[in-house]
Short mmCIF file of C-alpha atoms in Angstrom, two decimals:
data_model
loop_
_atom_site.label_atom_id
_atom_site.label_comp_id
_atom_site.label_asym_id
_atom_site.label_seq_id
_atom_site.Cartn_x
_atom_site.Cartn_y
_atom_site.Cartn_z
CA MET O 1 -47.89 -4.51 15.23
CA SER O 2 -44.07 -4.46 15.22
CA VAL O 3 -42.07 -7.74 14.89
CA LYS O 4 -38.73 -8.11 16.65
CA ILE O 5 -36.09 -9.81 14.58
CA GLN O 6 -33.98 -12.26 16.62
CA ASN O 7 -30.24 -12.00 16.29
CA ARG O 8 -29.45 -15.69 15.60
CA PRO O 9 -25.82 -16.80 16.28
CA MET O 10 -23.70 -18.39 13.61
CA PHE O 11 -21.69 -21.51 14.27
CA TYR O 12 -18.40 -22.42 12.56
CA GLN O 13 -16.19 -25.53 12.79
CA ILE O 14 -12.68 -24.63 11.68
CA SER O 15 -9.73 -26.85 11.02
CA HIS O 16 -6.35 -25.20 10.34
CA THR O 17 -3.25 -27.37 9.71
CA THR O 18 0.20 -25.84 9.12
CA THR O 19 3.11 -28.01 8.09
CA TYR O 20 6.76 -26.93 8.01
CA LYS O 21 9.25 -29.11 6.19
CA TYR O 22 13.04 -28.73 6.38
CA SER O 23 15.62 -29.81 3.89
CA GLN O 24 17.84 -31.17 6.69
CA PRO O 25 17.06 -32.21 10.29
CA VAL O 26 16.73 -29.27 12.66
CA THR O 27 16.35 -28.64 16.43
CA LEU O 28 13.14 -26.71 17.12
CA GLN O 29 13.36 -23.62 19.25
CA PRO O 30 10.25 -22.37 21.34
CA HIS O 31 7.30 -21.44 19.11
CA LEU O 32 4.32 -19.15 19.76
CA VAL O 33 0.93 -20.25 18.34
CA ARG O 34 -1.83 -17.63 17.78
CA LEU O 35 -4.55 -19.92 16.52
CA ARG O 36 -6.92 -19.95 19.50
CA PRO O 37 -9.94 -17.80 18.51
CA ARG O 38 -10.93 -14.93 20.82
CA SER O 39 -13.85 -15.31 23.22
CA ASN O 40 -15.74 -12.22 23.99
CA GLY O 41 -19.08 -10.48 23.46
CA TRP O 42 -18.63 -10.83 19.63
CA GLN O 43 -17.75 -14.57 19.49
CA THR O 44 -17.74 -17.44 21.98
CA LEU O 45 -15.08 -20.25 21.69
CA LYS O 46 -16.97 -23.48 22.36
CA LEU O 47 -14.23 -26.05 21.60
CA PHE O 48 -10.53 -25.84 20.86
CA SER O 49 -7.71 -28.37 20.53
CA LEU O 50 -4.13 -28.16 19.33
CA GLN O 51 -2.22 -31.19 18.01
CA VAL O 52 1.49 -30.78 17.46
CA THR O 53 4.02 -33.16 15.83
CA PRO O 54 6.68 -33.75 17.03
CA GLN O 55 5.05 -33.59 20.40
CA PRO O 56 6.27 -30.66 22.57
CA THR O 57 7.87 -31.38 25.91
CA ALA O 58 5.60 -28.72 27.41
CA ARG O 59 3.31 -25.88 26.53
CA SER O 60 2.00 -22.86 28.38
CA GLN O 61 -0.96 -20.47 28.01
CA ILE O 62 -0.12 -16.75 27.53
CA VAL O 63 -2.35 -13.73 27.53
CA ASP O 64 -0.43 -10.92 25.61
CA LEU O 65 -0.74 -7.10 25.90
CA ASP O 66 -3.87 -7.08 23.63
CA GLY O 67 -5.58 -9.80 25.64
CA ASN O 68 -5.01 -12.47 22.99
CA SER O 69 -4.73 -16.08 24.07
CA LEU O 70 -1.37 -17.53 22.89
CA ILE O 71 0.14 -20.93 23.30
CA LYS O 72 3.93 -21.31 23.81
CA LEU O 73 5.55 -24.62 22.87
CA TRP O 74 8.98 -25.88 23.52
CA PHE O 75 10.65 -29.06 22.32
CA ALA O 76 13.13 -31.72 23.16
CA PRO O 77 16.56 -31.28 21.54
CA GLN O 78 16.07 -34.32 19.14
CA LYS O 79 16.18 -33.28 15.49
CA THR O 80 13.23 -33.36 13.07
CA GLU O 81 12.58 -32.76 9.38
CA GLN O 82 8.98 -31.58 9.93
CA LEU O 83 6.76 -29.57 12.26
CA GLN O 84 2.97 -29.85 11.94
CA ILE O 85 0.46 -27.85 13.95
CA GLN O 86 -3.22 -28.60 13.70
CA ALA O 87 -5.84 -26.37 15.37
CA GLN O 88 -9.51 -27.45 15.68
CA SER O 89 -12.04 -24.81 16.71
CA GLN O 90 -15.72 -24.46 17.17
CA VAL O 91 -16.95 -20.88 17.43
CA GLU O 92 -20.28 -19.16 17.87
CA THR O 93 -20.50 -15.62 16.54
CA HIS O 94 -23.17 -13.21 17.76
CA GLU O 95 -23.23 -9.75 16.28
CA SER O 96 -25.13 -9.53 12.97
CA ASN O 97 -25.37 -5.70 13.14
CA PRO O 98 -21.93 -4.14 13.18
CA PHE O 99 -23.38 -0.61 13.64
CA ASN O 100 -25.11 -1.40 16.93
CA TYR O 101 -23.30 1.13 19.01
CA LEU O 102 -23.55 4.65 20.43
CA MET O 103 -20.41 6.73 19.93
CA GLU O 104 -19.30 9.52 22.27
CA PRO O 105 -20.49 12.84 20.67
CA TRP O 106 -17.01 14.35 20.81
CA ALA O 107 -15.60 11.49 18.67
CA ALA O 108 -18.22 12.06 15.78
CA ARG O 109 -15.87 14.33 13.84
CA LEU O 110 -12.27 14.25 12.76
CA ALA O 111 -9.76 14.94 14.14
CA ILE O 112 -10.83 13.38 17.43
CA ASP O 113 -9.69 15.32 20.54
CA TYR O 114 -9.01 12.38 22.92
CA PRO O 115 -8.96 12.82 26.66
CA THR O 116 -5.41 12.58 27.93
CA SER O 117 -5.88 9.33 29.81
CA LEU O 118 -7.38 7.65 26.77
CA LEU O 119 -4.81 9.10 24.41
CA LEU O 120 -1.99 7.53 26.57
CA GLN O 121 -3.56 4.11 26.20
CA LEU O 122 -4.10 4.41 22.44
CA GLN O 123 -0.57 5.52 21.54
CA PRO O 124 0.59 2.18 20.07
CA TYR O 125 -2.51 2.23 17.64
CA LEU O 126 -1.90 5.79 16.55
CA THR O 127 1.68 5.70 15.45
CA GLY O 128 2.72 5.12 11.78
CA GLN O 129 3.92 1.65 10.90
CA ASN O 130 7.29 2.79 9.31
CA ALA O 131 9.58 4.81 11.50
CA ASN O 132 11.58 5.97 8.36
CA TYR O 133 8.95 8.63 7.55
CA ALA O 134 9.60 12.10 9.02
CA THR O 135 5.88 12.60 9.68
CA SER O 136 5.74 9.03 11.24
CA VAL O 137 3.14 8.03 8.72
CA ASP O 138 3.28 7.11 5.06
CA PRO O 139 2.80 10.41 3.10
CA ILE O 140 0.71 8.58 0.40
CA ALA O 141 -1.59 7.34 3.15
CA LEU O 142 -1.87 10.79 4.76
CA GLN O 143 -2.87 12.31 1.40
CA LEU O 144 -5.57 9.63 0.90
CA ALA O 145 -6.82 10.34 4.46
CA GLN O 146 -7.05 14.04 3.82
CA GLU O 147 -8.89 13.53 0.52
CA ILE O 148 -11.52 11.36 2.06
CA SER O 149 -11.90 13.46 5.20
CA HIS O 150 -12.62 16.45 2.95
CA GLU O 151 -15.16 14.44 0.93
CA VAL O 152 -17.14 13.43 4.03
CA SER O 153 -16.70 16.70 5.87
CA GLY O 154 -14.86 15.11 8.67
CA ASP O 155 -17.60 12.79 9.69
CA THR O 156 -15.88 9.85 11.49
CA VAL O 157 -18.15 6.96 10.62
CA ASN O 158 -18.58 8.10 7.03
CA PHE O 159 -14.82 8.40 6.72
CA LEU O 160 -14.36 4.69 7.68
CA ALA O 161 -17.07 3.54 5.40
CA THR O 162 -15.68 5.50 2.48
CA LEU O 163 -12.13 4.33 3.10
CA ASN O 164 -13.27 0.68 3.31
CA GLN O 165 -15.14 1.04 0.01
CA ARG O 166 -12.37 3.07 -1.65
CA ILE O 167 -9.74 0.36 -0.96
CA TYR O 168 -12.10 -2.37 -1.92
CA GLU O 169 -13.13 -0.77 -5.24
CA SER O 170 -9.72 0.45 -6.24
CA CYS O 171 -7.42 -2.36 -5.28
CA LYS O 172 -7.17 -5.79 -6.92
CA TYR O 173 -6.88 -8.65 -4.43
CA LEU O 174 -4.16 -11.25 -4.78
CA VAL O 175 -3.13 -14.20 -2.70
CA ARG O 176 0.38 -13.75 -1.28
CA GLU O 177 0.79 -16.56 1.17
CA THR O 178 4.13 -15.55 2.83
CA GLY O 179 6.08 -12.35 3.50
CA LYS O 180 5.61 -9.18 5.43
CA PRO O 181 2.88 -6.69 4.46
CA LEU O 182 3.91 -4.25 1.72
CA SER O 183 4.38 -0.63 2.50
CA PRO O 184 0.96 1.23 2.48
CA GLY O 185 2.22 3.63 -0.12
CA ILE O 186 3.30 0.80 -2.44
CA THR O 187 -0.06 -0.96 -2.09
CA TRP O 188 -2.06 2.20 -2.85
CA THR O 189 0.21 3.20 -5.69
CA GLU O 190 0.00 -0.22 -7.41
CA LYS O 191 -3.65 -0.72 -6.47
CA LEU O 192 -2.83 -4.33 -5.66
CA GLY O 193 -2.32 -6.43 -2.57
CA SER O 194 -3.09 -9.33 -0.33
CA CYS O 195 -5.61 -9.02 2.54
CA ARG O 196 -2.72 -8.10 4.93
CA ASP O 197 -1.40 -5.46 2.46
CA LEU O 198 -4.89 -3.89 2.15
CA THR O 199 -5.37 -4.04 5.93
CA VAL O 200 -2.07 -2.37 6.65
CA LEU O 201 -3.01 0.39 4.14
CA PHE O 202 -6.37 0.89 5.90
CA ILE O 203 -4.71 1.08 9.32
CA GLU O 204 -2.08 3.57 8.15
CA VAL O 205 -4.70 5.86 6.61
CA CYS O 206 -6.68 5.74 9.87
CA ARG O 207 -3.68 6.48 12.02
CA SER O 208 -2.56 9.43 9.84
CA ILE O 209 -5.94 11.09 10.53
CA GLY O 210 -5.76 10.32 14.27
CA LEU O 211 -7.90 7.22 14.45
CA ALA O 212 -6.58 4.31 16.55
CA ALA O 213 -6.34 1.12 14.55
CA ARG O 214 -4.91 -2.34 14.86
CA PHE O 215 -4.31 -5.46 12.80
CA VAL O 216 -6.55 -8.58 13.14
CA SER O 217 -5.79 -12.12 12.00
CA GLY O 218 -8.61 -14.65 11.59
CA TYR O 219 -11.07 -16.29 9.25
CA GLN O 220 -13.86 -15.01 7.02
CA GLU O 221 -16.86 -17.10 6.03
CA GLY O 222 -16.52 -16.64 2.25
CA ASP O 223 -18.03 -19.29 0.11
CA LEU O 224 -18.51 -22.35 2.29
CA ASP O 225 -18.81 -24.54 -0.85
CA ARG O 226 -15.20 -23.83 -1.90
CA ASP O 227 -12.16 -25.80 -0.64
CA ASP O 228 -9.46 -23.16 -1.09
CA ARG O 229 -9.38 -21.19 2.08
CA HIS O 230 -6.90 -18.84 3.51
CA LEU O 231 -6.09 -17.08 6.75
CA HIS O 232 -7.62 -13.63 6.56
CA ALA O 233 -6.74 -10.18 7.84
CA TRP O 234 -8.68 -7.02 8.61
CA ALA O 235 -8.53 -3.93 10.72
CA GLU O 236 -10.19 -2.72 13.98
CA VAL O 237 -10.65 0.86 14.77
CA TYR O 238 -11.23 2.18 18.22
CA LEU O 239 -14.37 4.35 18.36
CA PRO O 240 -14.87 6.03 21.77
CA GLY O 241 -18.20 4.86 23.15
CA ALA O 242 -18.31 1.87 20.80
CA GLY O 243 -14.87 0.15 21.32
CA TRP O 244 -12.98 -1.75 18.78
CA ARG O 245 -14.93 -2.05 15.52
CA GLY O 246 -13.84 -4.24 12.49
CA TYR O 247 -13.44 -3.15 8.84
CA ASP O 248 -12.55 -5.57 6.06
CA PRO O 249 -11.18 -3.59 3.12
CA THR O 250 -10.61 -6.84 1.10
CA HIS O 251 -14.33 -7.35 0.90
CA GLY O 252 -15.60 -3.85 1.59
CA LEU O 253 -17.48 -5.03 4.68
CA ALA O 254 -17.95 -3.77 8.21
CA VAL O 255 -17.04 -6.91 10.30
CA SER O 256 -20.00 -8.77 11.76
CA ASP O 257 -20.81 -12.45 12.57
CA ARG O 258 -19.28 -13.83 9.33
CA HIS O 259 -15.74 -13.20 10.64
CA VAL O 260 -13.92 -15.22 13.36
CA ALA O 261 -11.03 -13.28 15.02
CA LEU O 262 -7.96 -15.00 16.27
CA VAL O 263 -5.75 -12.25 17.55
CA ALA O 264 -5.23 -8.47 17.19
CA SER O 265 -2.21 -6.33 17.51
CA ALA O 266 -0.82 -2.86 16.92
CA VAL O 267 1.96 -4.56 14.91
CA SER O 268 1.11 -7.10 12.18
CA ASP O 269 4.05 -9.28 13.03
CA TYR O 270 2.47 -10.05 16.47
CA ALA O 271 -0.63 -11.42 14.71
CA ALA O 272 1.21 -14.10 12.77
CA PRO O 273 -0.45 -17.53 13.34
CA VAL O 274 2.80 -19.16 14.24
CA SER O 275 6.27 -17.76 15.07
CA GLY O 276 9.39 -19.49 16.15
CA ASN O 277 12.80 -20.62 14.97
CA PHE O 278 15.07 -23.60 14.69
CA SER O 279 18.77 -24.44 15.17
CA ARG O 280 20.66 -26.06 12.30
CA VAL O 281 24.13 -26.92 11.04
CA GLY O 282 24.78 -25.54 7.51
CA ASP O 283 22.22 -24.09 5.08
CA VAL O 284 18.68 -25.41 5.63
CA GLN O 285 15.73 -24.61 3.40
CA SER O 286 12.25 -24.65 4.81
CA THR O 287 8.80 -24.76 3.19
CA ILE O 288 5.33 -24.10 4.58
CA ASP O 289 2.07 -25.69 3.64
CA TYR O 290 -1.31 -25.09 5.19
CA GLN O 291 -4.89 -26.34 4.91
CA ILE O 292 -7.91 -24.53 6.19
CA GLN O 293 -11.47 -25.87 6.39
CA ILE O 294 -14.41 -23.80 7.50
CA GLN O 295 -17.77 -25.42 7.95
CA GLY O 296 -20.98 -23.61 8.92
CA LEU O 297 -22.98 -25.52 11.56
CA SER O 298 -26.69 -25.32 12.02
#
């Protein structure tokens, strides 16, 4: 007699507070907030609230080119020395088996020969992340891609699993709270990086071998008993027949129901949790502080 194992959903309560402080009063320009979790077949957003201080004069919902749900805020001209944004979310995640898919047979081996119509749609996710390279991709990432492709005899799924593990086992993780991702070549040469650095490296290697990939910002369950939590980043690769599939090189995991995605983009800058500016007179220094709490719910 066979027993069918039920795929039980996971529930998470997430609180994410970001506080900007300014050395002198400033006037806030419009801000984009990317803290509303996605709601799709992988996860369902049950509750969401956004509290902002000072209170915006208005806000609007935006759906961007990747289907992400953004919130645009704009403010009165009064000056302030602080901006605080607090997002509260309750999310149910569904997919415990990240390999539950059936790829198109023609995509099983590298390099993938995409149909013309699909290739046109995937162009933003196939281009290297630094236009300064003559080959459009980082040559160090290209070399790594070629080495792994040779090892796995061009098998697409094995390539992704091997790359994920190679970065996880070879690179030391560090917390780097601010700043743009490092160049993929620098990350791989130094074998060191934050989650966004390792993710950008993973994406560049994929794109150099012809695999469409994008940057994802969100949360990872981690140790629920620890208080120090950080926003997380991982990659999604488009597998024909299977759609976007997540890979987390920071933890060496294929993404399943222990990750909660906020937004995804071909460009890491467009996955930042908050973006905006302010007007000021003279030199103004700003600092950022954040607190993230993730609670598993039964």
